[in-house]
Every structure is written in structure tokens, then in C-alpha cells.
Short mmCIF file of N, CA and C in Angstrom, two decimals:
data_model
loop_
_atom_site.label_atom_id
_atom_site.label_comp_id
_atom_site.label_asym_id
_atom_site.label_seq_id
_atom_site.Cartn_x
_atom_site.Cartn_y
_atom_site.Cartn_z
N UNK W 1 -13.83 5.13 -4.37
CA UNK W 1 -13.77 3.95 -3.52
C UNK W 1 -14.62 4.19 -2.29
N UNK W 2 -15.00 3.40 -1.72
CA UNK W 2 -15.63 3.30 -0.26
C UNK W 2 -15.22 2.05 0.02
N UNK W 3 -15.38 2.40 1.96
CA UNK W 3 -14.75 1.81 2.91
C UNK W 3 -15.39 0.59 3.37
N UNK W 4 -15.48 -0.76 3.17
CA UNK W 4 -13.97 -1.08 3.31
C UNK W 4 -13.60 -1.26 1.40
N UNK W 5 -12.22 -0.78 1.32
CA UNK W 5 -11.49 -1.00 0.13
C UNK W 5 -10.65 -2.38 -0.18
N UNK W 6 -10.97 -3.21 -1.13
CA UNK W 6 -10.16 -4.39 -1.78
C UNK W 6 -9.57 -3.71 -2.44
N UNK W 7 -7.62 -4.03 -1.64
CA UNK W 7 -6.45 -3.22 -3.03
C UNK W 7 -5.84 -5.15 -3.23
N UNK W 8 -6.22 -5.09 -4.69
CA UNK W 8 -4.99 -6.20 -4.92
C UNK W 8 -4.28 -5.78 -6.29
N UNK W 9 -2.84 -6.35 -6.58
CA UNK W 9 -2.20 -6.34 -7.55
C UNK W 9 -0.89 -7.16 -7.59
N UNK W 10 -0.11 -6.40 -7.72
CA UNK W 10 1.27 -7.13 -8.27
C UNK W 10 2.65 -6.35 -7.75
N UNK W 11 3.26 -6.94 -7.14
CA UNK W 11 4.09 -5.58 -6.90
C UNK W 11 5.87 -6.67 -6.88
N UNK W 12 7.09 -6.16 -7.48
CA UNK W 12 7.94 -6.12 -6.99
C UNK W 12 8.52 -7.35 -5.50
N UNK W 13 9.17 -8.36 -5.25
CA UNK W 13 9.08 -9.19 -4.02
C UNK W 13 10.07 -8.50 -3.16
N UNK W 14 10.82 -7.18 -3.71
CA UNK W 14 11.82 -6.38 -2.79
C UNK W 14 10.51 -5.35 -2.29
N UNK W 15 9.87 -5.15 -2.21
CA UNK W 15 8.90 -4.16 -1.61
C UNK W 15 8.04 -4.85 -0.59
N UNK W 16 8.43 -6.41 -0.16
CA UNK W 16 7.79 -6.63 0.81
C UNK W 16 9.00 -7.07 1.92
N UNK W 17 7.94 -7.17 3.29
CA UNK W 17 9.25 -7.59 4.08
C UNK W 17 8.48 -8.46 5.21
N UNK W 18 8.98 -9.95 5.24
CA UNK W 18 8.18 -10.75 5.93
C UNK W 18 6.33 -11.19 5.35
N UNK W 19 6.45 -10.92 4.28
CA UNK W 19 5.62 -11.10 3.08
C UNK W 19 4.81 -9.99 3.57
N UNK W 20 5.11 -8.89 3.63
CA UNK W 20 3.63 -7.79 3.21
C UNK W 20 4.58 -6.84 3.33
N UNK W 21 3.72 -5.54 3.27
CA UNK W 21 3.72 -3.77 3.24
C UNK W 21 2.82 -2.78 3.22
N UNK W 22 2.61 -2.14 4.06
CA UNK W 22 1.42 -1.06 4.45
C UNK W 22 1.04 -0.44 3.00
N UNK W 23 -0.37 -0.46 2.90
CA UNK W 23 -1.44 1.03 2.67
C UNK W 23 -1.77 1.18 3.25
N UNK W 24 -2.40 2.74 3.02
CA UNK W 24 -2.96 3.36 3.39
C UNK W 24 -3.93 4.23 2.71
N UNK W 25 -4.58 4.66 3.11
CA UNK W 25 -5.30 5.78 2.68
C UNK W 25 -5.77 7.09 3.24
N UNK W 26 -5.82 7.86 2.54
CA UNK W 26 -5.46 9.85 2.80
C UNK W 26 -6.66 10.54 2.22
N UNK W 27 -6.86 11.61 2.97
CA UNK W 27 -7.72 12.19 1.73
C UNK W 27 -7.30 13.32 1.07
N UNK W 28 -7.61 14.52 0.37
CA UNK W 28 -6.81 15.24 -0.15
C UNK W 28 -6.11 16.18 0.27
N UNK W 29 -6.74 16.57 2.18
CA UNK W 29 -5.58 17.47 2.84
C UNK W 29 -4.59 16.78 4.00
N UNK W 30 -4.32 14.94 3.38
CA UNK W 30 -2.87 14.79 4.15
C UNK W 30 -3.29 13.91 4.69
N UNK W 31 -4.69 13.90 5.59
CA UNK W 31 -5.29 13.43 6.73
C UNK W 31 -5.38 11.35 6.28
N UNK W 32 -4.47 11.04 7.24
CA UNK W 32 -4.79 9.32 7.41
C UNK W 32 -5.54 9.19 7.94
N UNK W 33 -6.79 8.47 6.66
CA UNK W 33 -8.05 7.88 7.41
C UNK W 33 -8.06 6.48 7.38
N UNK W 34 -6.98 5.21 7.06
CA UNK W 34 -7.23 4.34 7.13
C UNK W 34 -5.63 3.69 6.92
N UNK W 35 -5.71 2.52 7.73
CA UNK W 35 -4.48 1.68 6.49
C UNK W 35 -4.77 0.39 6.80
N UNK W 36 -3.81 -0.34 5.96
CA UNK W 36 -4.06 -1.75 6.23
C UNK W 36 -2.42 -2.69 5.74
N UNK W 37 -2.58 -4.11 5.69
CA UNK W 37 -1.32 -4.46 5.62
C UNK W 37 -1.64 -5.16 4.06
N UNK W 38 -0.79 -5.49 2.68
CA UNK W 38 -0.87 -6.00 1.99
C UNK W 38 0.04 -7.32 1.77
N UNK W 39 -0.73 -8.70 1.55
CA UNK W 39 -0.01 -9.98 2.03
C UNK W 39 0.02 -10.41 0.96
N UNK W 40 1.41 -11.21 -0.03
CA UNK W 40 1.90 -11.65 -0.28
C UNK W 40 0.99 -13.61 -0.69
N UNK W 41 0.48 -12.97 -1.62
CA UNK W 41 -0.19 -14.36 -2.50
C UNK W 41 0.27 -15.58 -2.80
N UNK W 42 1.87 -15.63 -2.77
CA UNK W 42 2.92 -16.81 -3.41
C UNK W 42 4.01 -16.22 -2.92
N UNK W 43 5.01 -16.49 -3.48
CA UNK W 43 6.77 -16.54 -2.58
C UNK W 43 7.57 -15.10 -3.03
N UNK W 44 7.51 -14.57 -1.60
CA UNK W 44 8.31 -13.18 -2.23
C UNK W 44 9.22 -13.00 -1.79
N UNK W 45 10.42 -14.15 -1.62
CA UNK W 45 11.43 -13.56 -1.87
C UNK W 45 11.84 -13.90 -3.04
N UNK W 46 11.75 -12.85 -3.84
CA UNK W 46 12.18 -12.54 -5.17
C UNK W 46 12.05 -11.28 -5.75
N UNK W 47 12.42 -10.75 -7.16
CA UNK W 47 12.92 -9.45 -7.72
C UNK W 47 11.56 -9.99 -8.92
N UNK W 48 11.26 -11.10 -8.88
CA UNK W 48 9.65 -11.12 -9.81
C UNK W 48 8.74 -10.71 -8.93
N UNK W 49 7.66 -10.11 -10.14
CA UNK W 49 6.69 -9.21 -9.27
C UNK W 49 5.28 -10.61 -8.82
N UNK W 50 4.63 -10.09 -7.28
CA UNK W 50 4.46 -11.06 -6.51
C UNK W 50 3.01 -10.76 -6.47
N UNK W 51 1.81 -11.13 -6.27
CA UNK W 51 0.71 -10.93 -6.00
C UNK W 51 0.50 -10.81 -4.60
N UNK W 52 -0.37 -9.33 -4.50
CA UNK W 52 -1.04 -9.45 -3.03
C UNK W 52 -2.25 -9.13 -3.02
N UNK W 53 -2.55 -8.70 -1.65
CA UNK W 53 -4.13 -8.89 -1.41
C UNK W 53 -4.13 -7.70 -0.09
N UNK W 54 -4.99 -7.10 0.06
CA UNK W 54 -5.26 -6.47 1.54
C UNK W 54 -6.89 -5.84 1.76
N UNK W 55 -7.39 -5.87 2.44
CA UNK W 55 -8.77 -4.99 2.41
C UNK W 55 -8.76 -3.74 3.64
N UNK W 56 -8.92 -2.30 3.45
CA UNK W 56 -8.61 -1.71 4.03
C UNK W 56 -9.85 -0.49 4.32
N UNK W 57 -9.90 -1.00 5.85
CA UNK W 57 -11.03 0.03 6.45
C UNK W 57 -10.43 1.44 6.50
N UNK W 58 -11.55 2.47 6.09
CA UNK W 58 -11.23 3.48 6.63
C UNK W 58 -12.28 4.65 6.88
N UNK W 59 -11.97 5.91 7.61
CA UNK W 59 -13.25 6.78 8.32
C UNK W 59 -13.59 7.43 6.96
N UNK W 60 -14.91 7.83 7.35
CA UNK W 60 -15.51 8.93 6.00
C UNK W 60 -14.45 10.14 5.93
N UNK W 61 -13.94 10.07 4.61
CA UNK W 61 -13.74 11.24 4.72
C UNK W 61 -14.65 13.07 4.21
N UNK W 62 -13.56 13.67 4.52
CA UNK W 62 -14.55 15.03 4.37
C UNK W 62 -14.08 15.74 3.00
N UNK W 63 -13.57 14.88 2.25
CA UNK W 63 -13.13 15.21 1.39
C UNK W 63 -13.39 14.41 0.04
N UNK W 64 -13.67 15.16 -1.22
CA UNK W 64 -14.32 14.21 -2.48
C UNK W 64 -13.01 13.46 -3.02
N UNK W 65 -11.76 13.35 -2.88
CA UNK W 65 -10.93 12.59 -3.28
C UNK W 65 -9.43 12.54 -2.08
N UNK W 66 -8.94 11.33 -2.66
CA UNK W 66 -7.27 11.51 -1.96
C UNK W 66 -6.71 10.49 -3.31
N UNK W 67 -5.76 9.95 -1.96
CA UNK W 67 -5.15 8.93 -2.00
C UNK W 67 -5.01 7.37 -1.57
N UNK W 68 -4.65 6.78 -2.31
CA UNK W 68 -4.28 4.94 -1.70
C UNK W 68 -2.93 5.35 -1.65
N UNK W 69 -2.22 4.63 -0.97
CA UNK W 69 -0.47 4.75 -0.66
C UNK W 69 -0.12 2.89 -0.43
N UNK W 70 0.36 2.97 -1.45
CA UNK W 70 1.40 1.53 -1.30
C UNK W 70 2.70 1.66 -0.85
N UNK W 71 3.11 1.68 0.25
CA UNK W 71 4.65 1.70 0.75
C UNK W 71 5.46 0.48 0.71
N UNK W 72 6.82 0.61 0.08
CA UNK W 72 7.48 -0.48 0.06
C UNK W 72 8.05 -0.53 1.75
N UNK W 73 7.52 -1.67 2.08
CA UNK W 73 7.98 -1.95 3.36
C UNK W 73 9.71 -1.50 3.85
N UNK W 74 9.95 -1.00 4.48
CA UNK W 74 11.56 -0.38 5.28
C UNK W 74 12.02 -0.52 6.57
N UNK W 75 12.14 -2.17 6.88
CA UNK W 75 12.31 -2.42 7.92
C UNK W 75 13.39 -1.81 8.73
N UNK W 76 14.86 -1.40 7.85
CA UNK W 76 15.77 -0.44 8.26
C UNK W 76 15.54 0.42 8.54
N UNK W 77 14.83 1.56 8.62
CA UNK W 77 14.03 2.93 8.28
C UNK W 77 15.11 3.64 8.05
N UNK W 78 15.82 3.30 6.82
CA UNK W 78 17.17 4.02 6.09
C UNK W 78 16.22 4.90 5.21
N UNK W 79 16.38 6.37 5.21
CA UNK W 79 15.07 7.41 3.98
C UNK W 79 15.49 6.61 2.41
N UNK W 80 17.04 6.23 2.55
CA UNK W 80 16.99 5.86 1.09
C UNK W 80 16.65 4.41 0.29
N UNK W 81 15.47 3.95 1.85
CA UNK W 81 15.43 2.54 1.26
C UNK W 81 13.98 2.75 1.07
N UNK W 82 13.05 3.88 1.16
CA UNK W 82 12.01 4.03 1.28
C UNK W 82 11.52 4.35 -0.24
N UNK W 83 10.16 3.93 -0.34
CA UNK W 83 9.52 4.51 -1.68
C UNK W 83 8.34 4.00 -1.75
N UNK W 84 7.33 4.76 -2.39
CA UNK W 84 5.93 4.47 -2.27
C UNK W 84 5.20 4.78 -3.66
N UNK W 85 4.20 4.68 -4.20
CA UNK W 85 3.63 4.32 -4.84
C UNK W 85 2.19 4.82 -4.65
N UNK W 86 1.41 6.33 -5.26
CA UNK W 86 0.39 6.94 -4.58
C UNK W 86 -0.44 7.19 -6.08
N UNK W 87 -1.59 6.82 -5.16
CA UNK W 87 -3.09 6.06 -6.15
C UNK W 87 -4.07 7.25 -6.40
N UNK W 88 -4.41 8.37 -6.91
CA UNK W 88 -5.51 9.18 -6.57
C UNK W 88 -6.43 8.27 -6.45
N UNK W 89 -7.54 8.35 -5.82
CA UNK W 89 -9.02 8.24 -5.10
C UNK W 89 -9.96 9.31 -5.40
N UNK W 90 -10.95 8.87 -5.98
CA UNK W 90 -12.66 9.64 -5.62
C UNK W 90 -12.99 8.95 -4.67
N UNK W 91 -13.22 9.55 -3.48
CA UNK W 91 -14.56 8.92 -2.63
C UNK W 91 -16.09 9.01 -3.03
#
């Protein structure tokens, strides 16, 4: 991928909150080089899975691969309401 990144797909309407939920992107030693917010295409409140959209800048990294990170949004910040969803990347 290179920066800026189009993530769209499908996700779950309990993984958003106020219609979206952060990515991000990492490279392979940890380091956040970017994130962005992913918005909600049609009506999510629901347990059917919802279309979104986000485009997400981020710095060069120094590294030939990472990660994309889809986080289900946790407006509680309860650890057991948390869960994410991690993409390997070639840069």
C-alpha cells in the first residue's frame, strides 16, 4: 500500500459507534504511522454487516511491511469490549 490508503469493506454495525471506528496503520516494529476514521455507508445500527469507507494518510515508513488495524470502536473503554481486526501490509 502507499499513502494515502483507500480501506473500504464491510464490517459488523456493533463495531461502530456513532457510525464509524478507527484505523490505523503500523509498520512492522509497532510504530503508528497513520490513522484515520472509517464511516458508515448506510444504517449501522444493526448486527448486519454495514459498509464503510475511510482514506488514510500516513508517514513513510522505514519499514518493508506492517499493518492496517481496524478497531471496533469502545466508547466504554471496558478491555472486554475491545477487539480489532489486523491486516498485514507491504509498503
Amino acid at each position: 500500500i502507499k499513502s494515502p490508503v483507500l480501506v473500504t469493506g464491510q464490517a459488523r454495525g456493533y463495531w461502530f459507534f456513532e457510525a464509524s471506528f478507527p484505523v490505523k496503520v503500523f509498520d512492522s516494529a509497532g510504530k503508528e504511522l497513520g490513522a484515520g476514521v472509517a464511516q458508515a455507508l448506510s444504517e449501522w445500527m444493526t448486527e448486519d454487516f454495514v459498509p464503510f469507507q475511510t482514506t488514510v494518510q500516513f508517514a513513510k515508513p522505514t519499514t518493508q511491511s506492517g499493518f492496517l488495524i481496524l478497531e471496533k470502536d469502545n466508547p466504554s473503554g471496558l478491555p472486554e469490549h475491545d477487539d480489532q481486526l489486523q491486516i498485514p501490509v507491504r509498503f
